[in-house]
Each structure stands twice: as structure tokens, then as C-alpha cells.
CSV table of C-alpha atoms and ligand atoms in Angstrom, one decimal:
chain,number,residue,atom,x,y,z
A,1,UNK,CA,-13.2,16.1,9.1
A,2,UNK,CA,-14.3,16.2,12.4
A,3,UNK,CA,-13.3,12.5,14.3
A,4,UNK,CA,-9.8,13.4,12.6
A,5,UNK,CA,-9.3,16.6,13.7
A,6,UNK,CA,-10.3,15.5,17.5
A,7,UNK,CA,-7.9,12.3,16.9
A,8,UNK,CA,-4.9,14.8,15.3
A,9,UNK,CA,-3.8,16.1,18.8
A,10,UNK,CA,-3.2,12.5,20.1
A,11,UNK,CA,-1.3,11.2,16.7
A,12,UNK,CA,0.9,14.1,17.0
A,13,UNK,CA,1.2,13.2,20.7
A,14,UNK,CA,2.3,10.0,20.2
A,15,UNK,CA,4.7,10.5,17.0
A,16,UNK,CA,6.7,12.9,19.6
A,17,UNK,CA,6.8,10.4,21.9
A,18,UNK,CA,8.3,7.6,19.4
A,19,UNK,CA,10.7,10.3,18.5
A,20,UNK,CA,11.8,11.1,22.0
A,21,UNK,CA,12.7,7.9,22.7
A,22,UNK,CA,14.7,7.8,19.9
A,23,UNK,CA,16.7,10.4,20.1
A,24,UNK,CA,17.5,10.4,23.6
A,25,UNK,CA,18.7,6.7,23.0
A,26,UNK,CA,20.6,8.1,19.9
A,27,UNK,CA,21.7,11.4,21.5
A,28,UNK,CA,20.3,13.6,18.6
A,29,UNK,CA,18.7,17.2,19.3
A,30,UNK,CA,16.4,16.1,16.6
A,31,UNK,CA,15.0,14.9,13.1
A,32,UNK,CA,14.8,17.5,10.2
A,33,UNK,CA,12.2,15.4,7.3
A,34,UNK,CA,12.4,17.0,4.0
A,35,UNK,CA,9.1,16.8,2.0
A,36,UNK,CA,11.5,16.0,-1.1
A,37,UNK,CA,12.5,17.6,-4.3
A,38,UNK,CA,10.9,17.6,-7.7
A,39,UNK,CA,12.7,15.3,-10.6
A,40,UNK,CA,13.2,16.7,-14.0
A,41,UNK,CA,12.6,14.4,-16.9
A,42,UNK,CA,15.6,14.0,-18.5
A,43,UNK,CA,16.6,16.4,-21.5
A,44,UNK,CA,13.0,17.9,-20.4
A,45,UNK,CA,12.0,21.1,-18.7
A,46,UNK,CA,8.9,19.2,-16.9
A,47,UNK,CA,9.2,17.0,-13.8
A,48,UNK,CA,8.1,13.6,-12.7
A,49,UNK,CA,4.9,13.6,-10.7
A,50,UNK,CA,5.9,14.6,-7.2
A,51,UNK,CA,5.6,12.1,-4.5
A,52,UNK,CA,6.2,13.1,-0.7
A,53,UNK,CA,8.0,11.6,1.5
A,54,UNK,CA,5.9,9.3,3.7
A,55,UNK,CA,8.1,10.0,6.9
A,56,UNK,CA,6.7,13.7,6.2
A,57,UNK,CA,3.2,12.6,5.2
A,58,UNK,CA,3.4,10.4,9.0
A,59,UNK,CA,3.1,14.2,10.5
A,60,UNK,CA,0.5,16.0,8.5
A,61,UNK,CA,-1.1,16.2,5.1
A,62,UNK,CA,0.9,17.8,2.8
A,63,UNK,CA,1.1,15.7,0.0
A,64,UNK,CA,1.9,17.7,-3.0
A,65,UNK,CA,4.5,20.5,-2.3
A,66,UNK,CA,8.1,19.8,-2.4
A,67,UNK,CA,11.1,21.5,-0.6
A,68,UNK,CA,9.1,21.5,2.5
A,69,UNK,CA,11.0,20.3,5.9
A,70,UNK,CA,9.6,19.3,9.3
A,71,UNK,CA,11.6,20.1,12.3
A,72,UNK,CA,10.5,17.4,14.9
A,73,UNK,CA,12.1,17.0,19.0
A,74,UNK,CA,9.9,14.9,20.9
A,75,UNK,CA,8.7,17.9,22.8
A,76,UNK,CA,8.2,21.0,21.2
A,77,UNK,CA,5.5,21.7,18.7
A,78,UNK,CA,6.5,20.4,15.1
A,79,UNK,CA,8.1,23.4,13.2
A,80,UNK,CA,6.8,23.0,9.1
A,81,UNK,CA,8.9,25.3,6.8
A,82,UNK,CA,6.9,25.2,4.0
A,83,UNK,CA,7.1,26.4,0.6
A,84,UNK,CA,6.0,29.1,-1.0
A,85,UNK,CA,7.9,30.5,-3.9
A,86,UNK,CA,7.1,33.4,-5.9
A,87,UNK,CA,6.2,31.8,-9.2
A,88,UNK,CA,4.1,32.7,-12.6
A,89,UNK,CA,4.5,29.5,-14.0
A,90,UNK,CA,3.2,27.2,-11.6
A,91,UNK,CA,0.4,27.2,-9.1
A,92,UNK,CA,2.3,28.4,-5.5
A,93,UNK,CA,0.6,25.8,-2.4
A,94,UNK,CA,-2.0,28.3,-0.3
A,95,UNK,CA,-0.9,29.2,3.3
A,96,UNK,CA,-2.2,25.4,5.1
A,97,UNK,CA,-5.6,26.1,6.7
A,98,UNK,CA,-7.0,22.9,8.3
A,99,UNK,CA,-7.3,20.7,10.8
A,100,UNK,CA,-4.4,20.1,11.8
A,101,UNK,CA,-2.4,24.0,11.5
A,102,UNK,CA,-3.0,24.7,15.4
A,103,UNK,CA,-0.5,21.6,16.1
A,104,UNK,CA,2.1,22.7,14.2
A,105,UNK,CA,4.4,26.3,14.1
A,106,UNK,CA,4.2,27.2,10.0
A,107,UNK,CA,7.2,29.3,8.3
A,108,UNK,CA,7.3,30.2,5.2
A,109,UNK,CA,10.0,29.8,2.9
A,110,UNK,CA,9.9,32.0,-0.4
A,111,UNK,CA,13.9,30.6,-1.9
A,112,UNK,CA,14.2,27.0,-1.8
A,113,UNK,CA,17.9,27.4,-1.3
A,114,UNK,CA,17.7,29.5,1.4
A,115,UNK,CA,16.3,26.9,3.4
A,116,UNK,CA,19.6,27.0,5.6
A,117,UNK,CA,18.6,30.0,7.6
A,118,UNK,CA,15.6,28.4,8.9
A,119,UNK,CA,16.9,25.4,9.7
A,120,UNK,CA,18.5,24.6,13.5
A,121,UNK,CA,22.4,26.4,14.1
A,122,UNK,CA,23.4,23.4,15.6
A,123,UNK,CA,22.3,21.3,12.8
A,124,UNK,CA,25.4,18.5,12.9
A,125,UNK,CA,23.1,17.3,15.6
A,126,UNK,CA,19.9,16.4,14.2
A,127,UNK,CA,19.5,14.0,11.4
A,128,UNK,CA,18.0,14.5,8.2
A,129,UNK,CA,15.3,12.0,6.9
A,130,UNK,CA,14.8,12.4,3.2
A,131,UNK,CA,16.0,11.0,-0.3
A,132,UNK,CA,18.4,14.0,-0.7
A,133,UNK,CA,21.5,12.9,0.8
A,134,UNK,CA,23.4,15.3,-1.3
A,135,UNK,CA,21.4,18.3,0.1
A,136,UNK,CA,21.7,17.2,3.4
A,137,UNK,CA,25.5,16.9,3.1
A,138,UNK,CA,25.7,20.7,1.6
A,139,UNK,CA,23.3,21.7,4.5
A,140,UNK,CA,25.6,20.4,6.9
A,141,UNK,CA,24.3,17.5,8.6
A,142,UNK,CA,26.4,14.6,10.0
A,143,UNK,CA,23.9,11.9,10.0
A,144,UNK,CA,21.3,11.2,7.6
A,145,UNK,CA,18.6,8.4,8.0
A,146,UNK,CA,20.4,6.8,10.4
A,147,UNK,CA,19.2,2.9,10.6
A,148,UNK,CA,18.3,3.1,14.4
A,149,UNK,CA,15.9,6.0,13.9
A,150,UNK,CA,14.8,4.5,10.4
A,151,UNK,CA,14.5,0.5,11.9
A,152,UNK,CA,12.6,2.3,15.0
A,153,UNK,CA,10.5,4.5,13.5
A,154,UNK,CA,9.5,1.7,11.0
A,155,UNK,CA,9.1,-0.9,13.0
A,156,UNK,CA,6.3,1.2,15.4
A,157,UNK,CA,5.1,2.9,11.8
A,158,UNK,CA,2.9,-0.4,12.0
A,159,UNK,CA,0.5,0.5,15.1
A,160,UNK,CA,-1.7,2.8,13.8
A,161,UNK,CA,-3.1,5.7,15.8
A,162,UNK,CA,-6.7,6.5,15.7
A,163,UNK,CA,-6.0,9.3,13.5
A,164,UNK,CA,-4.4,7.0,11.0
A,165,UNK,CA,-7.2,4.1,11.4
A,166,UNK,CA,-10.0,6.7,10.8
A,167,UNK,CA,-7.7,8.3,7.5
A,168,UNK,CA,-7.3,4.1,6.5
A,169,UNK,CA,-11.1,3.8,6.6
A,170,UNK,CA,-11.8,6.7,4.5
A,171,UNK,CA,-9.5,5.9,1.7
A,172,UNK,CA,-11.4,2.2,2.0
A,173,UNK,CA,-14.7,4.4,1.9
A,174,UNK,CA,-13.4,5.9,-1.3
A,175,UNK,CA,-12.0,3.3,-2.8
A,176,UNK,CA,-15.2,1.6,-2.6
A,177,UNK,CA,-17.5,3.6,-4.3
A,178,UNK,CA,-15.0,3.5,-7.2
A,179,UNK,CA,-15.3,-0.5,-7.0
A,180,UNK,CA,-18.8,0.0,-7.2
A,181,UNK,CA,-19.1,1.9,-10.1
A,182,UNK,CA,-16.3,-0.1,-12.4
A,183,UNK,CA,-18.0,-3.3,-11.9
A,184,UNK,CA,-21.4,-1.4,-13.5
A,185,UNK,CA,-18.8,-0.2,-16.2
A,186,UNK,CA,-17.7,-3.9,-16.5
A,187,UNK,CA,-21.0,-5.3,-17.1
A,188,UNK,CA,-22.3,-2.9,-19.1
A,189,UNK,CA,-18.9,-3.5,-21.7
A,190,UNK,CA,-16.1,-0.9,-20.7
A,191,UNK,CA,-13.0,-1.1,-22.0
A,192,UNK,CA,-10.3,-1.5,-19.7
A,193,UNK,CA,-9.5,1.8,-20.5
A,194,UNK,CA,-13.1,3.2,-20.1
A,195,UNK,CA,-13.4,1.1,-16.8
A,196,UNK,CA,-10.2,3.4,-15.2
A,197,UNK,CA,-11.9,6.7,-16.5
A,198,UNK,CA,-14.9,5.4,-14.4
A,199,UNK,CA,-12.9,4.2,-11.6
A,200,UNK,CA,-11.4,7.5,-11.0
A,201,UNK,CA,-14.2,9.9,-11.7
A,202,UNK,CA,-15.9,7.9,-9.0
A,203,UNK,CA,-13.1,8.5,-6.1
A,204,UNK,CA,-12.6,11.8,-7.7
A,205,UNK,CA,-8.8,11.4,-7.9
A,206,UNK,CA,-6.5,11.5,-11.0
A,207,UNK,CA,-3.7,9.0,-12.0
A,208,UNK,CA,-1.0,10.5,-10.0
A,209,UNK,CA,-3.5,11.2,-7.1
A,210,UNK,CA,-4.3,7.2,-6.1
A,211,UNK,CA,-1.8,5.3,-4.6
A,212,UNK,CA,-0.5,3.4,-6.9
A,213,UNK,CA,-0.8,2.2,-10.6
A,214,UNK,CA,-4.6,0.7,-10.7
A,215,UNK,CA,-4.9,-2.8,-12.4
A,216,UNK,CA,-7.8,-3.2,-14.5
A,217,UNK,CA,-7.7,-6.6,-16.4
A,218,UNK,CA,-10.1,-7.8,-18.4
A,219,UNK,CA,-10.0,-11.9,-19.4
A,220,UNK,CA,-6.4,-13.4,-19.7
A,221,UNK,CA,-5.0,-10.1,-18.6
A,222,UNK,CA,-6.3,-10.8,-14.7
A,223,UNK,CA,-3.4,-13.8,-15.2
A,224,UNK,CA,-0.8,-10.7,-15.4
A,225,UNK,CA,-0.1,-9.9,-11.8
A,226,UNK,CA,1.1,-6.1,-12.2
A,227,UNK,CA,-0.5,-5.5,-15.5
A,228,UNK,CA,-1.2,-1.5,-16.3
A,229,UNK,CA,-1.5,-1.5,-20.0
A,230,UNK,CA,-5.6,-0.6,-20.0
A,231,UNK,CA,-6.9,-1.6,-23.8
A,232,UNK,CA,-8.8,1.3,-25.3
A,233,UNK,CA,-10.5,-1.8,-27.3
A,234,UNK,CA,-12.8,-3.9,-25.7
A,235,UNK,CA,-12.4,-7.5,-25.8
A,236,UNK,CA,-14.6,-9.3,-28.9
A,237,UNK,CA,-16.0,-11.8,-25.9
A,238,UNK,CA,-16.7,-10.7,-22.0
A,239,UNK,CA,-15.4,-13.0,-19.7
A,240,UNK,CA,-13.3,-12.1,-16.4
A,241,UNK,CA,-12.4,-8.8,-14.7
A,242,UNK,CA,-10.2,-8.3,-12.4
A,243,UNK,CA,-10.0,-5.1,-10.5
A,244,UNK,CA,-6.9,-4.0,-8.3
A,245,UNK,CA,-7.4,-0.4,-7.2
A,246,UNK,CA,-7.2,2.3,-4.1
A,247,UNK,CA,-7.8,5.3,-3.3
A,248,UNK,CA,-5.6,7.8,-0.9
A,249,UNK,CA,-6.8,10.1,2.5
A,250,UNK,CA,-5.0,12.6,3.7
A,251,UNK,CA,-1.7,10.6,2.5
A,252,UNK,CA,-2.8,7.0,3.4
A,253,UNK,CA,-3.9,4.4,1.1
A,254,UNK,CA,-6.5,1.7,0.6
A,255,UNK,CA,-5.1,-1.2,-1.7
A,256,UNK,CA,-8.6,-3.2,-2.6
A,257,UNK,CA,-9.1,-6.2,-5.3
A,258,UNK,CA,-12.1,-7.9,-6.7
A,259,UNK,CA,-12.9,-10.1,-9.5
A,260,UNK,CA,-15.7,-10.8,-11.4
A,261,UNK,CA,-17.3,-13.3,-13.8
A,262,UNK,CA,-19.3,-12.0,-16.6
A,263,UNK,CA,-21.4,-15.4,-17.1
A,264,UNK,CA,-22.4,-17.6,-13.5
A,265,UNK,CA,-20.3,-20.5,-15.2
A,266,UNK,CA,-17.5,-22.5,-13.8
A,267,UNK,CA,-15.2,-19.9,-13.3
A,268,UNK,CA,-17.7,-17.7,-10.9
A,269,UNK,CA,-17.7,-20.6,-9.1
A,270,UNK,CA,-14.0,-20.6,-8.3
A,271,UNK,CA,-14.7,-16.5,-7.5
A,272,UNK,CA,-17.3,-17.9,-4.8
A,273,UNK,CA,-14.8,-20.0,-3.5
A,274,UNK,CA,-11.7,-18.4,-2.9
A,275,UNK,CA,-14.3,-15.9,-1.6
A,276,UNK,CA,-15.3,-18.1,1.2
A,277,UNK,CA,-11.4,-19.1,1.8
A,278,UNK,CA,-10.2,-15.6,2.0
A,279,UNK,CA,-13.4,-14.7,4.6
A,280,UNK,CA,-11.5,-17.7,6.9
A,281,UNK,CA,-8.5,-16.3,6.4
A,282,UNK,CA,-9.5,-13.0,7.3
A,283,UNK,CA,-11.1,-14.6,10.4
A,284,UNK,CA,-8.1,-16.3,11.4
A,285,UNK,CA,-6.1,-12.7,12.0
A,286,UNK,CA,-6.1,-11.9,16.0
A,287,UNK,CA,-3.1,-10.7,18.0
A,288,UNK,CA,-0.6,-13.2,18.3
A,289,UNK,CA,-1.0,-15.2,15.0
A,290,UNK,CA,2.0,-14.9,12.8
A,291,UNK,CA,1.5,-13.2,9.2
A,292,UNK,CA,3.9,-16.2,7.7
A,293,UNK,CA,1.3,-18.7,9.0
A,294,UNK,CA,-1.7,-17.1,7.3
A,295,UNK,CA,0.3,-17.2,4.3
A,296,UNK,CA,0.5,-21.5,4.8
A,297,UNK,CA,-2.9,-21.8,5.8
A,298,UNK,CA,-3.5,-19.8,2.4
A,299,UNK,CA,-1.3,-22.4,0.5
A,300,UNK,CA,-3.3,-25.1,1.8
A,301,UNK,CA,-7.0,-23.6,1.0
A,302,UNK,CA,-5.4,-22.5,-2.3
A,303,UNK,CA,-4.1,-27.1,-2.5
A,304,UNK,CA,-8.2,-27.7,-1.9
A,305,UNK,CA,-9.5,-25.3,-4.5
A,306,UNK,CA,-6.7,-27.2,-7.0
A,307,UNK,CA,-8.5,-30.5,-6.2
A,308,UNK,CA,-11.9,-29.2,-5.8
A,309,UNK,CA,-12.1,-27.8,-9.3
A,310,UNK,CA,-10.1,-30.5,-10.7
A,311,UNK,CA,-6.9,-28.3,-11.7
A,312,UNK,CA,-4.8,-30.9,-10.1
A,313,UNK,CA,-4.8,-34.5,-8.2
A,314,UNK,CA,-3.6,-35.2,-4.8
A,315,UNK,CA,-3.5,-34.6,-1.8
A,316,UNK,CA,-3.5,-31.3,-0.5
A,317,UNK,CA,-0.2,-31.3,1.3
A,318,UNK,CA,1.7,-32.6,-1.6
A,319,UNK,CA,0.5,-30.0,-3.8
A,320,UNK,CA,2.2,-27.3,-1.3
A,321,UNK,CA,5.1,-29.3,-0.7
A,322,UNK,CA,6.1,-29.7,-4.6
A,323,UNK,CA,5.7,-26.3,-5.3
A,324,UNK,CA,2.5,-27.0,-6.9
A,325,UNK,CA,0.2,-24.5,-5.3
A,326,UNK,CA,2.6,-21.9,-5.7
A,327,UNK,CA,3.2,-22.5,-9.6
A,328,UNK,CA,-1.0,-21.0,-9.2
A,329,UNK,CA,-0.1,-19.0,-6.5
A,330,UNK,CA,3.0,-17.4,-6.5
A,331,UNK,CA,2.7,-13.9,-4.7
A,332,UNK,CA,2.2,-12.8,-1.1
A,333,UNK,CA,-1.1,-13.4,0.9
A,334,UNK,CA,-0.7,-9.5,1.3
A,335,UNK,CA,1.3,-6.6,3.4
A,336,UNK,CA,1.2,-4.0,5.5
A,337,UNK,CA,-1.0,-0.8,4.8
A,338,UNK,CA,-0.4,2.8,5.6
A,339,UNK,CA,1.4,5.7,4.4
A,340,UNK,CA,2.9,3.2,1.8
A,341,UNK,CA,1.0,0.6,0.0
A,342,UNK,CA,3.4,-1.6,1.0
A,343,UNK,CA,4.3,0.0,4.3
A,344,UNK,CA,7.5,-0.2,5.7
A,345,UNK,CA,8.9,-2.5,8.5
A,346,UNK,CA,7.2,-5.7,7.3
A,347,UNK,CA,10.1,-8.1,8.0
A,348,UNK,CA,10.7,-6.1,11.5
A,349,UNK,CA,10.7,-8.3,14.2
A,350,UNK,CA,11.5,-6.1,16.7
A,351,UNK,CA,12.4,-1.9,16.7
A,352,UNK,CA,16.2,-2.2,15.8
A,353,UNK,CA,15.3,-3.9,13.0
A,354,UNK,CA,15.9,-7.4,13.6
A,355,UNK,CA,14.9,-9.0,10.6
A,356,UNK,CA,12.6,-12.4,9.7
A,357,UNK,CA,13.0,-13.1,6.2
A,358,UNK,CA,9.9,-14.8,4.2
A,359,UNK,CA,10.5,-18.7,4.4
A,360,UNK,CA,12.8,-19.5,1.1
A,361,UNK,CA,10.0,-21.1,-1.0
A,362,UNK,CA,7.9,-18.1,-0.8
A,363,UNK,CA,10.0,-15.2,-1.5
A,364,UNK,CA,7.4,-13.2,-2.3
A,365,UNK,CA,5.8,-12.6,0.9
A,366,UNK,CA,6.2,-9.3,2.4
A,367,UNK,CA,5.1,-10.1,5.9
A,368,UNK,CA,6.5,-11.7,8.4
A,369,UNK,CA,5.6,-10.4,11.7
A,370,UNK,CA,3.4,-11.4,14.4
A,371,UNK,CA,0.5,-9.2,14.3
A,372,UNK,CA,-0.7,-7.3,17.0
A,373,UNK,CA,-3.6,-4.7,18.1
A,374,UNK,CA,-4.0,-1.7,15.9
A,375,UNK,CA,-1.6,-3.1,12.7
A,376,UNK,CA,-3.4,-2.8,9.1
A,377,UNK,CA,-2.5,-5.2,6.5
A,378,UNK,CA,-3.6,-6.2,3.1
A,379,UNK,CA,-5.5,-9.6,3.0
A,380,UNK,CA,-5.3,-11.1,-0.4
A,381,UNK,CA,-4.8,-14.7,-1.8
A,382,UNK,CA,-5.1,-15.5,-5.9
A,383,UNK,CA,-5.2,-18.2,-8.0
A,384,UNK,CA,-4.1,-18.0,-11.6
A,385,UNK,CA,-3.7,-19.2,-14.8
A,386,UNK,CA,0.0,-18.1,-15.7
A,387,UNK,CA,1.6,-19.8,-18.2
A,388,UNK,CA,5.3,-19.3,-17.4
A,389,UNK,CA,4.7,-20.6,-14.3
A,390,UNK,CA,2.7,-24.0,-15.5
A,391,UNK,CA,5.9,-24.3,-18.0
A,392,UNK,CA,8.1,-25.5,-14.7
A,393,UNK,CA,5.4,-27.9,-13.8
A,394,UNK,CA,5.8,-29.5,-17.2
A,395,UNK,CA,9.6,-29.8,-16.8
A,396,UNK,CA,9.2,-32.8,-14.2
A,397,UNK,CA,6.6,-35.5,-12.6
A,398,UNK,CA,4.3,-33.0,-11.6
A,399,UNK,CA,3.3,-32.6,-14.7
A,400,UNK,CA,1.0,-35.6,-14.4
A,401,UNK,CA,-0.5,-34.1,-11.5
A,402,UNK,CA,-1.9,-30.6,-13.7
A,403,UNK,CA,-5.3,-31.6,-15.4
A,404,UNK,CA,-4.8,-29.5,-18.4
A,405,UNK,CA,-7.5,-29.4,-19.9
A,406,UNK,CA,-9.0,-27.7,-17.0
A,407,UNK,CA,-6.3,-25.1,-17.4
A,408,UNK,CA,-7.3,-24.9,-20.8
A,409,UNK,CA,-10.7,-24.0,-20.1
A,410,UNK,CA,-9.2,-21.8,-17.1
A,411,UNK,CA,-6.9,-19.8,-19.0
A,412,UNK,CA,-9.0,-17.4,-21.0
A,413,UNK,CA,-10.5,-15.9,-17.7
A,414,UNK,CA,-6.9,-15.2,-16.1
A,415,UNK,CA,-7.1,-15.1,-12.7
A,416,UNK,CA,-8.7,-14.3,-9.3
A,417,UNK,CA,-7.9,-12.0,-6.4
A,418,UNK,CA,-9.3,-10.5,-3.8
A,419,UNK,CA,-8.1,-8.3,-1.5
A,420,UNK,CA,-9.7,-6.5,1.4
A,421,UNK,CA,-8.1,-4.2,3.9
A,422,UNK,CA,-8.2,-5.2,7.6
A,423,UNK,CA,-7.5,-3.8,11.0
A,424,UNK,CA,-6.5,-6.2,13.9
A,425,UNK,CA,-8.7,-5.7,17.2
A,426,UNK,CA,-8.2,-7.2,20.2
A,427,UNK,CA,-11.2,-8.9,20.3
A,428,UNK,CA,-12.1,-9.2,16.2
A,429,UNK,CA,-11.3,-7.3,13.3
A,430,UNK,CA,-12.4,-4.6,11.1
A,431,UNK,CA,-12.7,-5.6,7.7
A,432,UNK,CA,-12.9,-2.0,6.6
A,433,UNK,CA,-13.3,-2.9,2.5
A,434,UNK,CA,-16.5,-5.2,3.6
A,435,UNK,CA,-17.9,-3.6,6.2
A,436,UNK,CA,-17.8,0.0,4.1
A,437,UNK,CA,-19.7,-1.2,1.3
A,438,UNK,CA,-17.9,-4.5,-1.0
A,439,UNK,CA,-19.8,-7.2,0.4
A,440,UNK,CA,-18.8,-9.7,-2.8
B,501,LIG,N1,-1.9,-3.3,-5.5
B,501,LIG,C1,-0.6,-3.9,-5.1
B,501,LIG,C2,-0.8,-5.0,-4.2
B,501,LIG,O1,-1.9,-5.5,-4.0
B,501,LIG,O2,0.0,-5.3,-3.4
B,502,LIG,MN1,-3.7,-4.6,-4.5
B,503,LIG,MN1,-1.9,-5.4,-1.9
């Protein structure tokens, strides 16, 4: 705890400073950022998992207690009211006691509706940030999430401070050892199902803890991009597992994939390869470079591996131009990382939200800016067998340019990602997921 509590100070520093700016441009007093609410289940008396919002997470680590509000100026010391009913049912958040209390003026609130009397007198001019438009409104406020304080603030949300690099490497540091101990449970025959218990007994966080929905796919099920169902059966033969998962610190998330072969056939081969591509890729990222163009460059590594493995003929060009690659490639070479897996502000080019849309034919690509010193993104290319997708190729000519046999013997292993989590230096950059332990 010690690096972040001596980089704390300066992130708090320099989230005032963001918000000054803004609200002197926008002539608000100031930003009141509700933690959020719990959500009932419908026709239930228990609530959906709570999730915080991440403009409130940005300020400190409360993840896991709702009706909470930060009272932010630019100047002053943040003001947390924070939560703390009187209630037999449920356990009642302690008093916070960490790193980071001395930066921040704690009340307490015991009625969540009584939040009103803490809140500023002149509250029509501050702006509330938060999903609760309808509180906000009964609370009195005239502006809530206005899109110059949201494009801003989003648009800078992507330089990290080194309080938020260090947090970034620790949920890689996590996430790692949980890689490391589901590919053991891989080879030694988990069930999908088994492989997740193992995966988060070794991070040490529950379902609702991680940051999102792990992916755990054993053969054809790697070709499923968002697949979650996790098989309590094991599958009669071993062949492929694929392995999306992350782990969260302090309220920021690592978002890591691997894939493995069970056998050192064919298909491992393909593994070793778009290893090596996604290494060059990685070492094409420096300040300056557009996110869009890594996403080409993938398209065309992604055209070589289709000819080098005999999935297609060609030449390597044409195969991106007809929409080939993509048929095997279809989603983004990866995102932003942060408070969200798929942080915010990824189509900002500049901080009133000017936005660059992905390039038509790849729709899926949630990146577009230009990246810069101190940005963290997700680095992640793929190459699948999906067969809804090798339907359109049959449609038309291309069709003669698919060797399908080779997707026949392709298709019972799924697919291959991986994705490692990378900081842009000025001078090189940090592959956090390699250099913290997942060297294959
Ligand atoms: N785990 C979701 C993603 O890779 O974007
Ligand atoms: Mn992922
Ligand atoms: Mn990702």
C-alpha cells in the first residue's frame, strides 16, 4: 500500500485541477458524484449486485457502498458523505480507515434520504454526476452530467496518474496469478466450470468482485466471442482453451487473455504466431501513433497468418480489402483500460468531445485516438473460426478464396486471443501482463 498511498496526494491533486478548469469554464460552484443506488430485482426483495459509479471510484476506493456522494471544487479538500445506516439486516460499511482518509473530509450519513441537509445550500449551482437523474431533480439541482464536464472529464480520464498506473499494475499482478493457476487447471482436465472456481480462488475475488464476466472456453466455445456459459461437464476430448479474465484494484481493472493448445499440433502453431504478431504490435504503440492504425496493421498480420496456415489464398491486401480478414477477425484490436474495462472517451479526439468514429468497415473498434504518454489500453488481436461469419464468405467469389478444409480442421479448437495490458511511455512501453508474470 505504500507507493499508492505516497502517489494518492498527487492524484487527488491533479483530479482538482481537471475539475477547476472545468468549472470555472462552465461557471459551476462544483460537482456533487453520487456513488449510486442499489436496484431491486423485480417482484424481489433482493438487489442486483451493486456497481459504483466509476466517476466516484476516479476519487477514492469505495467500491461497494451505495448512497454515497462526493462533493468536489477544484480547491477545497473532497467532502465524502458516506453511508452508514443503522441496519440488522445487512452488514453497515466500517468508518473508511486507509490510505487515502487524510485527503478527504468524511461525514457520515445514517438516512439515505436525508442526504439534502448535507449537501451544498446553493445546490442549483453544482452539477450532479450520477445515474439518478430523478434524485438529482428532487434534490434540486439544475444540471446533471452536463456533456462539457462529462466530454472533459472523459477525455483526460485517459492519462493515467501514477496512482492509477501503480493500481493498473496491481490488478495485472492479480490477474496473473489467476492465469497461472487456470492454465494448471486446464491441463490437468477442469471443467470450464472448475477452471472459474480456480481462476477466482487464485485472485481471491468472487463473481461480482472482478471486472467483468470472465470467459472461460474450452474447444469450439473459444470461437464464441462473449461466451459465459461455463460447462460443469468437461469436454469428452481436450483441445483449446481460451482464457479472458481480470481482476480489479482499488476500483481499476486488468482485462487479460490467453489461449492454449492442449496437444503441440497445428493449432499451437497458429497460438505461436499470432503470439509473435501481437508482440509487434505491441511494439509498434509509442506516442503519436494512431490506435485506428494498429488496428490495420493488425488486419494485415491477421491477412499473413490466413495465407501462412493455408486458411485462405491471396494476397494479403486483398484479403483485408474483401472483408476477408475480418469474416476471421471481426472485433476490435482492443480499448482503453481504467476505471472501466472499456474506459470511457475512446472516440474523444479532443476534451469537448469531438468525436472520430471507427472507420465504417470495422465498427467494432473502440479506439480511435492517437495515443499519447501515460494512456493504458488493451492490446488484443484474434483469429477465429465463427461460422456465421464464414456463411457471408460463402454467399459470393470469396468463397473460392476460404480453404475449407482447413477450417474444418480449425473449427473444433475455436479460436485465439490474446490480450495483454499496456502502458504507453515516452520512450517504450510497459507491457504490465508480460512483464508481471504471463510470458506466453
Ligand atoms: N474482456 C472484454 C474485452 O476483452 O474487451
Ligand atoms: Mn478481454
Ligand atoms: Mn479487452
Amino acid at each position: 500500500m505504500d507507493q499508492l498511498a505516497a502517489h494518492y496526494h498527487a492524484h487527488i491533486t491533479e483530479l482538482n485541477r481537471r475539475v477547476a478548469e472545468i468549472l470555472s469554464r462552465e461557471e459551476l460552484s462544483g460537482l456533487v458524484i453520487h456513488s449510486g443506488q442499489a436496484h431491486r430485482q423485480f417482484l424481489d426483495d433482493m438487489n442486483y449486485p451493486f456497481k459504483v459509479n466509476p466517476h466516484f471510484k476516479a476519487w477514492l476506493p469505495v467500491l461497494d457502498n451505495p448512497n454515497c456522494w462526493l462533493l468536489v471544487n477544484g480547491h477545497d479538500k473532497p467532502q465524502l458523505i458516506f453511508y452508514r445506516p443503522v441496519d440488522f439486516w445487512h452488514k453497515v460499511a466500517d468508518v473508511p480507515d486507509a490510505f487515502w482518509t487524510e485527503h478527504v473530509e468524511i461525514k457520515l450519513l445514517t438516512q439515505a434520504d436525508k442526504v439534502a441537509e448535507l449537501l451544498p445550500q446553493d445546490i442549483e449551482n453544482w452539477a450532479y454526476i450520477g445515474e439518478h437523474l430523478d434524485v438529482a431533480q428532487v434534490l434540486g439541482f439544475k444540471t446533471r452530467n452536463p456533456d462539457a464536464v462529462m466530454h472533459y472529464l472523459h477525455y483526460h480520464r485517459a492519462s493515467k496518474t501514477p496512482y492509477e498506473l501503480e493500481c493498473l499494475r496491481r490488478a495485472n499482478q492479480i490477474a496473473v496469478q489467476g492465469h497461472l493457476a487456470a492454465k494448471n487447471a486446464f491441463y490437468n482436465g477442469g471443467s470450464e466450470f472448475e477452471i472459474q472456481q480456480v481462476y477466482l480462488s487464485a485472485v481471491g475475488q468472487s463473481e461480482n468482485e472482478v471486472p467483468y464476466g470472465n470467459i472461460i472456453a474450452l474447444n469450439q466455445n473459444a470461437a464464441i466471442l462473449h461466451y459465459t456459459a461455463l460447462e460443469h461437464q468437461s469436454p469428452a476430448q481436450r483441445l483449446s482453451f481460451l482464457i479472458d479474465a481480470g481482476a480489479n484494484y482499488c476500483g481499476y481493472a486488468s482485462d487479460i487473455t490467453r489461449t492454449y493448445a492442449f496437444e503441440k499440433n497445428h493449432f499451437y502453431e497458429l497460438i505461436v504466431a499470432l503470439n509473435k504478431a501481437q508482440l509487434e504490435l505491441v511494439d509498434m504503440m509509442r506516442p503519436g501513433v494512431r490506435y485506428t492504425d494498429l488496428h490495420l496493421a493488425t488486419h494485415a498480420k491477421v491477412a499473413q497468418l490466413l495465407l501462412d496456415f493455408n486458411l485462405a489464398t491471396g494476397d494479403a491486401q486483398g484479403l483485408v480489402e474483401q472483408g476477408i480478414t475480418g469474416a476471421f477477425f471481426p472485433h476490435g484490436l482492443g480499448h482503453m483500460l481504467g476505471l472501466q474495462v472499456h474506459d470511457m472517451g475512446g472516440f474523444a479526439h479532443d476534451e469537448r468531445g469531438t468525436q472520430v468514429a471507427a472507420p465504417a468497415e470495422h465498427p467494432f473498434l473502440r479506439c480511435t485516438r492517437t495515443l499519447a504518454v501515460n494512456q493504458v489500453l488493451t492490446m488484443e488481436p484474434g483469429l477465429y473460426i465463427i461460422d456465421t461469419l464464414l456463411a457471408e464468405l460463402k454467399q459470393d467469389s470469396r468463397k473460392a478464396q476460404i480453404n475449407w478444409q482447413t477450417v474444418a480442421e480449425f473449427r473444433p479448437y475455436g479460436g485465439i486471443r490474446i490480450e495483454d495490458n499496456v502502458i504507453v511511455h515516452q520512450d517504450r512501453n510497459e507491457n504490465m501482463t508480460r512483464e508481471l508474470g504471463l510470458n506466453d
